[in-house]
Short mmCIF file of C-alpha atoms in Angstrom, two decimals:
data_model
loop_
_atom_site.label_atom_id
_atom_site.label_comp_id
_atom_site.label_asym_id
_atom_site.label_seq_id
_atom_site.Cartn_x
_atom_site.Cartn_y
_atom_site.Cartn_z
CA UNK A 5 -56.63 217.93 130.22
CA UNK A 6 -53.24 216.26 130.53
CA UNK A 7 -52.93 212.55 129.87
CA UNK A 8 -50.22 209.96 130.53
CA UNK A 9 -47.29 209.64 128.13
CA UNK A 10 -46.87 205.88 127.87
CA UNK A 11 -48.52 202.96 126.12
CA UNK A 12 -50.53 201.07 128.75
CA UNK A 13 -50.21 197.87 126.71
CA UNK A 14 -46.49 197.91 127.60
CA UNK A 15 -47.09 198.24 131.36
CA UNK A 16 -46.82 195.17 133.60
CA UNK A 17 -48.13 195.15 137.16
CA UNK A 18 -45.35 194.92 139.74
CA UNK A 19 -47.46 196.04 142.72
CA UNK A 20 -50.65 194.58 144.21
CA UNK A 21 -52.49 197.28 146.14
CA UNK A 22 -55.24 196.69 148.72
CA UNK A 23 -57.58 199.66 149.24
CA UNK A 24 -58.16 201.45 145.92
CA UNK A 25 -59.80 204.49 147.53
CA UNK A 26 -59.40 208.20 146.89
CA UNK A 27 -56.19 208.65 148.86
CA UNK A 28 -54.39 205.79 147.13
CA UNK A 29 -55.45 207.07 143.71
CA UNK A 30 -54.21 210.60 144.61
CA UNK A 31 -50.91 209.40 146.08
CA UNK A 32 -49.16 206.12 145.13
CA UNK A 33 -50.93 206.04 141.75
CA UNK A 34 -50.04 209.70 141.06
CA UNK A 35 -46.34 209.09 141.71
CA UNK A 36 -46.36 205.81 139.77
CA UNK A 37 -48.22 207.35 136.84
CA UNK A 38 -45.37 209.86 136.44
CA UNK A 39 -42.72 207.20 136.85
CA UNK A 40 -44.14 204.98 134.11
CA UNK A 41 -43.12 207.60 131.54
CA UNK A 42 -39.58 206.33 132.13
CA UNK A 43 -39.07 203.36 129.74
CA UNK A 44 -36.94 201.55 132.36
CA UNK A 45 -39.84 201.55 134.86
CA UNK A 46 -42.64 199.95 132.83
CA UNK A 47 -42.79 196.88 135.10
CA UNK A 48 -44.28 198.89 138.00
CA UNK A 49 -47.94 199.19 137.09
CA UNK A 50 -50.51 198.60 139.84
CA UNK A 51 -52.97 195.71 140.25
CA UNK A 52 -55.89 197.00 142.35
CA UNK A 53 -57.20 194.42 144.85
CA UNK A 54 -60.66 195.44 146.05
CA UNK A 55 -61.96 193.16 148.81
CA UNK A 56 -64.70 195.07 150.64
CA UNK A 57 -68.36 194.23 149.98
CA UNK A 58 -68.93 198.00 149.58
CA UNK A 59 -66.36 198.28 146.75
CA UNK A 60 -68.79 197.22 144.00
CA UNK A 61 -69.82 200.64 142.67
CA UNK A 62 -66.25 201.94 142.40
CA UNK A 63 -64.97 198.63 141.02
CA UNK A 64 -67.57 198.54 138.26
CA UNK A 65 -66.99 202.19 137.36
CA UNK A 66 -63.20 201.77 137.21
CA UNK A 67 -63.53 198.52 135.28
CA UNK A 68 -65.75 200.24 132.71
CA UNK A 69 -62.97 202.81 132.08
CA UNK A 70 -60.20 200.18 132.11
CA UNK A 71 -58.84 201.59 135.38
CA UNK A 72 -58.23 205.07 133.92
CA UNK A 73 -59.56 207.97 136.01
CA UNK A 74 -59.27 211.74 136.36
CA UNK A 75 -57.19 213.32 139.14
CA UNK A 76 -57.68 217.04 139.82
CA UNK A 77 -55.21 218.92 142.02
CA UNK A 78 -56.28 222.21 143.60
CA UNK A 79 -53.86 224.86 144.89
CA UNK A 80 -54.66 227.32 147.73
CA UNK A 81 -54.76 230.09 145.08
CA UNK A 82 -57.69 228.28 143.41
CA UNK A 83 -55.84 226.95 140.38
CA UNK A 84 -56.95 223.50 139.24
CA UNK A 85 -55.00 221.01 137.18
CA UNK A 86 -56.60 217.81 135.84
CA UNK A 87 -54.92 214.77 134.37
CA UNK A 88 -55.76 211.21 133.44
CA UNK A 89 -54.04 208.50 135.50
CA UNK A 90 -53.22 205.23 133.74
CA UNK A 91 -51.05 203.37 136.25
CA UNK A 92 -53.93 201.23 137.61
CA UNK A 93 -53.53 198.60 134.90
CA UNK A 94 -55.49 195.68 136.41
CA UNK A 95 -58.39 195.32 138.86
CA UNK A 96 -60.15 192.52 140.71
CA UNK A 97 -62.98 192.47 143.25
CA UNK A 98 -62.82 189.67 145.78
CA UNK A 99 -66.59 189.58 146.17
CA UNK A 100 -66.79 188.22 142.60
CA UNK A 101 -63.80 185.88 142.85
CA UNK A 102 -60.88 185.80 145.27
CA UNK A 103 -58.66 183.66 143.03
CA UNK A 104 -57.40 186.44 140.67
CA UNK A 105 -56.10 188.41 143.67
CA UNK A 106 -54.36 185.42 145.26
CA UNK A 107 -52.90 184.32 141.91
CA UNK A 108 -51.58 187.82 141.24
CA UNK A 109 -49.89 188.02 144.67
CA UNK A 110 -48.24 184.69 143.87
CA UNK A 111 -46.98 185.73 140.43
CA UNK A 112 -43.28 186.34 139.81
CA UNK A 113 -43.83 189.85 138.38
CA UNK A 114 -45.23 191.14 141.68
CA UNK A 115 -42.53 192.51 144.00
CA UNK A 116 -44.60 194.70 146.37
CA UNK A 117 -47.95 194.43 148.17
CA UNK A 118 -49.02 197.94 149.20
CA UNK A 119 -51.85 198.88 151.55
CA UNK A 120 -54.22 201.73 152.32
CA UNK A 121 -56.62 199.93 154.67
CA UNK A 122 -56.97 202.78 157.27
CA UNK A 123 -55.46 202.90 160.73
CA UNK A 124 -58.03 200.48 162.13
CA UNK A 125 -57.49 197.96 159.32
CA UNK A 126 -54.46 196.53 161.11
CA UNK A 127 -56.53 195.14 163.99
CA UNK A 128 -56.52 191.42 163.26
CA UNK A 129 -59.74 189.44 163.55
CA UNK A 130 -58.47 185.88 163.33
CA UNK A 131 -61.94 184.57 162.54
CA UNK A 132 -62.80 186.99 159.74
CA UNK A 133 -63.09 185.26 156.40
CA UNK A 134 -61.42 186.74 153.30
CA UNK A 135 -59.67 189.57 155.18
CA UNK A 136 -56.61 191.29 153.74
CA UNK A 137 -54.53 189.03 156.01
CA UNK A 138 -56.14 185.91 154.51
CA UNK A 139 -55.57 187.08 150.92
CA UNK A 140 -51.92 187.86 151.58
CA UNK A 141 -51.34 184.59 153.47
CA UNK A 142 -52.87 182.55 150.64
CA UNK A 143 -50.74 184.41 148.09
CA UNK A 144 -47.56 184.03 150.12
CA UNK A 145 -48.21 180.32 150.57
CA UNK A 146 -47.85 179.97 146.80
CA UNK A 147 -44.86 182.33 146.61
CA UNK A 148 -43.17 180.22 149.27
CA UNK A 149 -43.23 177.20 146.95
CA UNK A 150 -41.08 179.13 144.45
CA UNK A 151 -39.16 181.02 147.18
CA UNK A 152 -40.17 184.44 145.79
CA UNK A 153 -39.47 187.19 148.38
CA UNK A 154 -41.76 190.22 148.55
CA UNK A 155 -42.20 193.57 150.32
CA UNK A 156 -45.39 194.59 152.16
CA UNK A 157 -45.59 198.40 152.10
CA UNK A 158 -48.09 200.18 154.37
CA UNK A 159 -49.24 203.57 153.03
CA UNK A 160 -51.49 204.31 156.01
CA UNK A 161 -51.30 207.24 158.43
CA UNK A 162 -49.62 205.59 161.40
CA UNK A 163 -46.33 206.07 163.15
CA UNK A 164 -44.01 203.18 162.20
CA UNK A 165 -46.69 201.82 159.87
CA UNK A 166 -44.34 199.14 158.56
CA UNK A 167 -43.77 197.83 162.09
CA UNK A 168 -47.52 197.88 162.72
CA UNK A 169 -48.14 195.99 159.46
CA UNK A 170 -45.42 193.46 160.30
CA UNK A 171 -46.90 192.80 163.73
CA UNK A 172 -50.42 192.38 162.32
CA UNK A 173 -49.49 190.14 159.40
CA UNK A 174 -46.99 188.02 161.33
CA UNK A 175 -49.51 187.54 164.17
CA UNK A 176 -52.02 186.29 161.63
CA UNK A 177 -49.51 184.05 159.86
CA UNK A 178 -48.29 182.54 163.13
CA UNK A 179 -51.84 181.78 164.24
CA UNK A 180 -53.20 180.51 160.91
CA UNK A 181 -50.28 179.77 158.56
CA UNK A 182 -47.24 178.82 160.68
CA UNK A 183 -45.25 177.61 157.66
CA UNK A 184 -45.81 180.99 155.94
CA UNK A 185 -44.77 182.77 159.14
CA UNK A 186 -41.45 180.90 159.27
CA UNK A 187 -40.73 181.71 155.60
CA UNK A 188 -41.87 185.36 155.87
CA UNK A 189 -39.40 186.07 158.68
CA UNK A 190 -36.60 185.74 156.11
CA UNK A 191 -38.33 186.59 152.83
CA UNK A 192 -40.75 189.49 153.53
CA UNK A 193 -39.80 193.06 154.42
CA UNK A 194 -42.07 195.75 155.89
CA UNK A 195 -40.67 199.27 155.24
CA UNK A 196 -42.01 202.19 157.25
CA UNK A 197 -43.36 205.10 155.22
CA UNK A 198 -44.87 208.55 155.73
CA UNK A 199 -47.60 209.69 153.35
CA UNK A 200 -49.15 213.13 152.96
CA UNK A 201 -51.77 214.59 150.64
CA UNK A 202 -55.15 215.98 151.74
CA UNK A 203 -57.76 214.12 149.71
CA UNK A 204 -61.41 214.82 150.52
CA UNK A 205 -64.36 212.65 149.59
CA UNK A 206 -64.88 212.77 145.82
CA UNK A 207 -66.92 215.75 144.65
CA UNK A 208 -70.00 215.29 142.44
CA UNK A 209 -69.06 214.00 139.00
CA UNK A 210 -67.91 210.57 137.93
CA UNK A 211 -67.57 208.21 140.88
CA UNK A 212 -63.98 207.53 139.77
CA UNK A 213 -62.91 211.21 139.80
CA UNK A 214 -60.51 212.21 142.56
CA UNK A 215 -59.84 215.73 143.81
CA UNK A 216 -56.90 216.57 146.09
CA UNK A 217 -54.57 219.37 147.11
CA UNK A 218 -51.52 220.13 144.98
CA UNK A 219 -49.15 219.33 147.89
CA UNK A 220 -47.78 215.77 147.96
CA UNK A 221 -45.10 214.03 150.03
CA UNK A 222 -43.93 210.45 150.51
CA UNK A 223 -40.98 209.36 152.63
CA UNK A 224 -40.08 205.64 152.57
CA UNK A 225 -37.59 203.49 154.43
CA UNK A 226 -35.44 201.88 151.72
CA UNK A 227 -36.04 198.25 152.70
CA UNK A 228 -37.33 196.38 149.64
CA UNK A 229 -36.24 192.75 149.45
CA UNK A 230 -37.43 192.08 145.89
CA UNK A 231 -36.66 195.40 144.17
CA UNK A 232 -38.66 198.61 143.95
CA UNK A 233 -39.73 201.39 141.57
CA UNK A 234 -37.30 204.33 141.20
CA UNK A 235 -39.90 206.61 142.80
CA UNK A 236 -37.10 209.01 143.80
CA UNK A 237 -37.10 210.11 140.13
CA UNK A 238 -40.57 211.64 140.68
CA UNK A 239 -40.03 213.25 144.09
CA UNK A 240 -40.28 210.48 146.69
CA UNK A 241 -37.73 210.61 149.53
CA UNK A 242 -35.99 207.35 150.46
CA UNK A 243 -34.31 207.27 153.88
CA UNK A 244 -32.95 204.90 156.52
CA UNK A 245 -35.21 206.39 159.22
CA UNK A 246 -38.72 207.68 158.56
CA UNK A 247 -39.39 208.45 162.25
CA UNK A 248 -38.76 212.22 162.34
CA UNK A 249 -40.91 212.79 159.24
CA UNK A 250 -43.69 210.61 160.68
CA UNK A 251 -43.79 212.26 164.10
CA UNK A 252 -43.75 215.74 162.53
CA UNK A 253 -46.63 214.97 160.17
CA UNK A 254 -48.85 212.87 162.46
CA UNK A 255 -48.42 215.20 165.46
CA UNK A 256 -48.88 218.45 163.53
CA UNK A 257 -51.11 217.75 160.52
CA UNK A 258 -53.22 214.77 161.62
CA UNK A 259 -53.56 215.74 165.28
CA UNK A 260 -54.56 219.30 164.25
CA UNK A 261 -57.19 217.88 161.90
CA UNK A 262 -58.60 215.84 164.80
CA UNK A 263 -58.49 218.88 167.11
CA UNK A 264 -60.50 221.10 164.80
CA UNK A 265 -62.98 218.47 163.60
CA UNK A 266 -65.14 217.65 166.64
CA UNK A 267 -65.60 221.17 168.09
CA UNK A 268 -66.28 222.54 164.59
CA UNK A 269 -68.80 219.82 163.76
CA UNK A 270 -70.60 220.34 167.08
CA UNK A 271 -70.87 224.07 166.25
CA UNK A 272 -72.32 223.35 162.79
CA UNK A 273 -69.28 223.75 160.52
CA UNK A 274 -69.16 221.35 157.57
CA UNK A 275 -66.15 222.57 155.52
CA UNK A 276 -62.58 222.75 156.85
CA UNK A 277 -61.75 225.98 154.99
CA UNK A 278 -64.73 227.66 156.69
CA UNK A 279 -63.42 226.47 160.07
CA UNK A 280 -60.00 227.95 159.29
CA UNK A 281 -61.58 231.26 158.30
CA UNK A 282 -62.78 231.51 161.94
CA UNK A 283 -60.07 233.28 163.93
CA UNK A 284 -60.84 231.24 167.08
CA UNK A 285 -59.94 227.98 165.36
CA UNK A 286 -56.86 229.42 163.65
CA UNK A 287 -55.61 230.67 167.02
CA UNK A 288 -56.31 227.34 168.75
CA UNK A 289 -54.54 225.33 166.02
CA UNK A 290 -51.50 227.64 166.14
CA UNK A 291 -51.36 227.44 169.95
CA UNK A 292 -51.62 223.65 169.80
CA UNK A 293 -48.87 223.35 167.18
CA UNK A 294 -46.48 225.81 168.84
CA UNK A 295 -47.00 225.20 172.56
CA UNK A 296 -48.10 221.55 172.77
CA UNK A 297 -46.58 219.71 169.82
CA UNK A 298 -43.39 221.49 168.74
CA UNK A 299 -41.38 220.56 171.89
CA UNK A 300 -41.90 216.88 171.06
CA UNK A 301 -41.22 216.98 167.31
CA UNK A 302 -37.82 215.86 166.01
CA UNK A 303 -37.09 218.04 162.98
CA UNK A 304 -35.90 216.10 159.89
CA UNK A 305 -32.68 217.34 158.36
CA UNK A 306 -33.30 220.20 155.94
CA UNK A 307 -36.85 220.90 157.13
CA UNK A 308 -37.85 224.40 158.33
CA UNK A 309 -40.41 223.55 161.02
CA UNK A 310 -41.87 227.06 161.27
CA UNK A 311 -42.39 227.15 157.48
CA UNK A 312 -43.91 223.64 157.64
CA UNK A 313 -46.45 224.79 160.26
CA UNK A 314 -47.32 227.91 158.25
CA UNK A 315 -47.81 225.74 155.17
CA UNK A 316 -50.18 223.45 157.12
CA UNK A 317 -52.39 226.41 158.04
CA UNK A 318 -52.45 227.40 154.35
CA UNK A 319 -53.28 223.82 153.28
CA UNK A 320 -56.12 223.51 155.82
CA UNK A 321 -57.52 226.82 154.51
CA UNK A 322 -57.55 225.70 150.85
CA UNK A 323 -61.01 226.74 149.56
CA UNK A 324 -60.55 224.78 146.34
CA UNK A 325 -60.22 221.54 148.33
CA UNK A 326 -62.97 222.44 150.80
CA UNK A 327 -62.37 219.28 152.81
CA UNK A 328 -65.29 217.84 154.80
CA UNK A 329 -65.27 218.16 158.60
CA UNK A 330 -67.30 214.92 158.76
CA UNK A 331 -64.46 213.05 156.99
CA UNK A 332 -62.03 214.19 159.68
CA UNK A 333 -64.47 213.10 162.41
CA UNK A 334 -64.70 209.55 161.05
CA UNK A 335 -62.88 206.68 162.79
CA UNK A 336 -61.93 208.81 165.78
CA UNK A 337 -61.19 205.83 167.99
CA UNK A 338 -58.36 204.76 165.66
CA UNK A 339 -57.20 208.33 165.00
CA UNK A 340 -56.95 209.45 168.64
CA UNK A 341 -54.78 206.44 169.45
CA UNK A 342 -52.34 207.27 166.65
CA UNK A 343 -52.36 211.07 166.43
CA UNK A 344 -53.17 212.49 169.87
CA UNK A 345 -52.40 209.96 172.61
CA UNK A 346 -48.59 209.58 172.09
CA UNK A 347 -47.84 213.26 172.71
CA UNK A 348 -50.56 213.64 175.38
CA UNK A 349 -48.86 210.81 177.29
CA UNK A 350 -45.55 212.72 177.25
CA UNK A 351 -47.25 216.00 178.17
CA UNK A 352 -48.90 214.40 181.20
CA UNK A 353 -45.57 212.91 182.34
CA UNK A 354 -43.87 216.29 181.91
CA UNK A 355 -46.59 218.24 183.71
CA UNK A 356 -47.38 220.40 180.68
CA UNK A 357 -50.53 222.47 180.11
CA UNK A 358 -53.06 219.94 178.76
CA UNK A 359 -56.03 222.35 178.47
CA UNK A 360 -56.43 221.88 174.70
CA UNK A 361 -56.31 218.10 174.99
CA UNK A 362 -58.86 218.10 177.84
CA UNK A 363 -61.12 220.33 175.72
CA UNK A 364 -60.80 218.06 172.69
CA UNK A 365 -61.54 214.83 174.58
CA UNK A 366 -64.49 216.48 176.38
CA UNK A 367 -65.99 217.55 173.05
CA UNK A 368 -65.33 214.10 171.53
CA UNK A 369 -67.11 212.57 174.53
CA UNK A 370 -70.18 214.77 173.93
CA UNK A 371 -70.02 214.02 170.20
CA UNK A 372 -70.15 210.24 170.78
CA UNK A 373 -72.39 210.07 173.85
CA UNK A 374 -74.97 212.60 172.68
CA UNK A 375 -74.70 211.97 168.92
CA UNK A 376 -76.18 215.44 168.40
CA UNK A 377 -74.69 218.80 167.48
CA UNK A 378 -75.23 221.79 169.76
CA UNK A 379 -78.18 222.84 167.62
CA UNK A 380 -79.78 219.39 168.10
CA UNK A 381 -78.96 217.91 164.70
CA UNK A 382 -78.41 214.14 164.74
CA UNK A 383 -74.82 213.06 164.02
CA UNK A 384 -74.16 210.07 161.77
CA UNK A 385 -71.38 208.53 163.86
CA UNK A 386 -68.75 206.65 161.83
CA UNK A 387 -66.59 204.51 164.14
CA UNK A 388 -65.76 201.31 162.24
CA UNK A 389 -63.18 200.21 164.82
CA UNK A 390 -65.23 200.64 167.97
CA UNK A 391 -65.11 197.63 170.30
CA UNK A 392 -68.12 196.17 172.18
CA UNK A 393 -66.48 197.37 175.42
CA UNK A 394 -66.17 200.91 173.99
CA UNK A 395 -69.79 200.84 172.90
CA UNK A 396 -70.90 199.85 176.40
CA UNK A 397 -68.87 202.63 178.04
CA UNK A 398 -70.24 205.23 175.60
CA UNK A 399 -73.85 204.10 175.95
CA UNK A 400 -73.50 204.45 179.74
CA UNK A 401 -73.38 208.21 179.22
CA UNK A 402 -70.80 208.92 181.93
CA UNK A 403 -67.99 211.37 181.03
CA UNK A 404 -65.71 209.72 183.63
CA UNK A 405 -66.36 206.20 182.28
CA UNK A 406 -65.80 207.50 178.72
CA UNK A 407 -62.11 207.97 179.57
CA UNK A 408 -61.80 204.17 179.75
CA UNK A 409 -62.54 203.65 176.03
CA UNK A 410 -59.76 201.97 174.08
CA UNK A 411 -57.71 204.99 172.87
CA UNK A 412 -57.49 206.52 176.35
CA UNK A 413 -57.55 203.62 178.83
CA UNK A 414 -53.74 203.20 178.87
CA UNK A 415 -53.26 206.85 179.89
CA UNK A 416 -55.10 206.47 183.22
CA UNK A 417 -56.46 209.99 182.84
CA UNK A 418 -58.50 209.75 186.07
CA UNK A 419 -55.19 209.71 187.97
CA UNK A 420 -54.35 213.26 186.81
CA UNK A 421 -56.43 215.72 188.91
CA UNK A 422 -55.52 218.74 186.76
CA UNK A 423 -56.65 216.95 183.60
CA UNK A 424 -59.89 215.75 185.24
CA UNK A 425 -60.72 219.23 186.53
CA UNK A 426 -60.31 220.79 183.09
CA UNK A 427 -62.05 217.88 181.33
CA UNK A 428 -65.13 218.19 183.56
CA UNK A 429 -65.06 221.98 183.19
CA UNK A 430 -65.02 221.79 179.37
CA UNK A 431 -67.65 219.03 179.31
CA UNK A 432 -70.07 221.41 181.04
CA UNK A 433 -69.46 224.18 178.48
CA UNK A 434 -70.62 224.92 174.96
CA UNK A 435 -67.81 224.81 172.38
CA UNK A 436 -67.72 228.61 172.00
CA UNK A 437 -67.29 229.05 175.75
CA UNK A 438 -64.53 226.41 175.81
CA UNK A 439 -62.67 228.10 172.96
CA UNK A 440 -62.91 231.40 174.82
CA UNK A 441 -61.37 229.86 177.95
CA UNK A 442 -58.55 228.26 175.92
CA UNK A 443 -57.66 231.48 174.15
CA UNK A 444 -58.02 234.03 176.93
#
């Protein structure tokens, strides 16, 4: 097994990261681990800030191994490559004590606060105690006294994630810490970034082990007020405009994941590679990418879009990764809003064929309302960002009322007769029958 080629005793933390889950440890940590081999970059280690009550098991396991863990990358051909990652040089769990996290944010060595808190994590609850917003505000309050600027870098799967982070944090600051808000307007930057690496739930083994695909990509807007790592030395793309990369990835990769997940789960599939081995799903995904999404995707300079789509099909089919369909089904309310709704809105305005989208939303409706697969198996629904109003609409059991839940309400889908006709048609069908109609 490979190991890192630097002395961890020489590494200083320059980044505080919230959300030390699998994706973060397969992505930002993987890039940073490589970068730390450069002697000029030894000030960019990562301080892991764990603030969820559920983080205890992982925190204790990582702490026991001094933050070192094993990352295994798996190629579509089945080759596996394991290495030890040493870039996570400090850890704290807010459930034990919040002070180490706040003090670290305030320290002069820290130049970046990075985040993987999921798409729904940017919904601000102003009354929640010890949220990520509270930790950052408390840390910035101390930085403000020394006038130490900082960058807040979202690494979550959202279009314009830096803008989303800025809106969320500034809303919180303005409501709760007005003096911090005034200072942050001049002294905090929020770059947009696009992240990509399929990282399933950890396989059996040590709880700290992470398994992911061998593909990795990170595109970042170069807007760092206090300095940044030279990540470009290890393959990261810095740009003035992340937008084309974001739209391409969210609309093709993430939306396709959402499209395959609910029908496949309802039919009894549990592994993504098994879904992709089914010709019906491969055909539907290709039709969705080519007919529905491609007309709305700006192609970044130097990118071959057809090759990118072919590579996505190959990545989804990776048997060595064997991603979980249930993982893709989780947090659908947040995912639909980010991955599916923006292009569906344009398709409706342009009068395009929305059969696939009607099919997907109909199946998602049955998935949430019935909470059972087609064979009658109970579904463990994971919707952490569901609102009380959404819950009420879903529990009512009406397919028409379901279209008023938060991701879809702004679309006014009931005003589009063609959509409603297809939606009701697909709702009355089994998945197999719906797929047959889509592909005939």
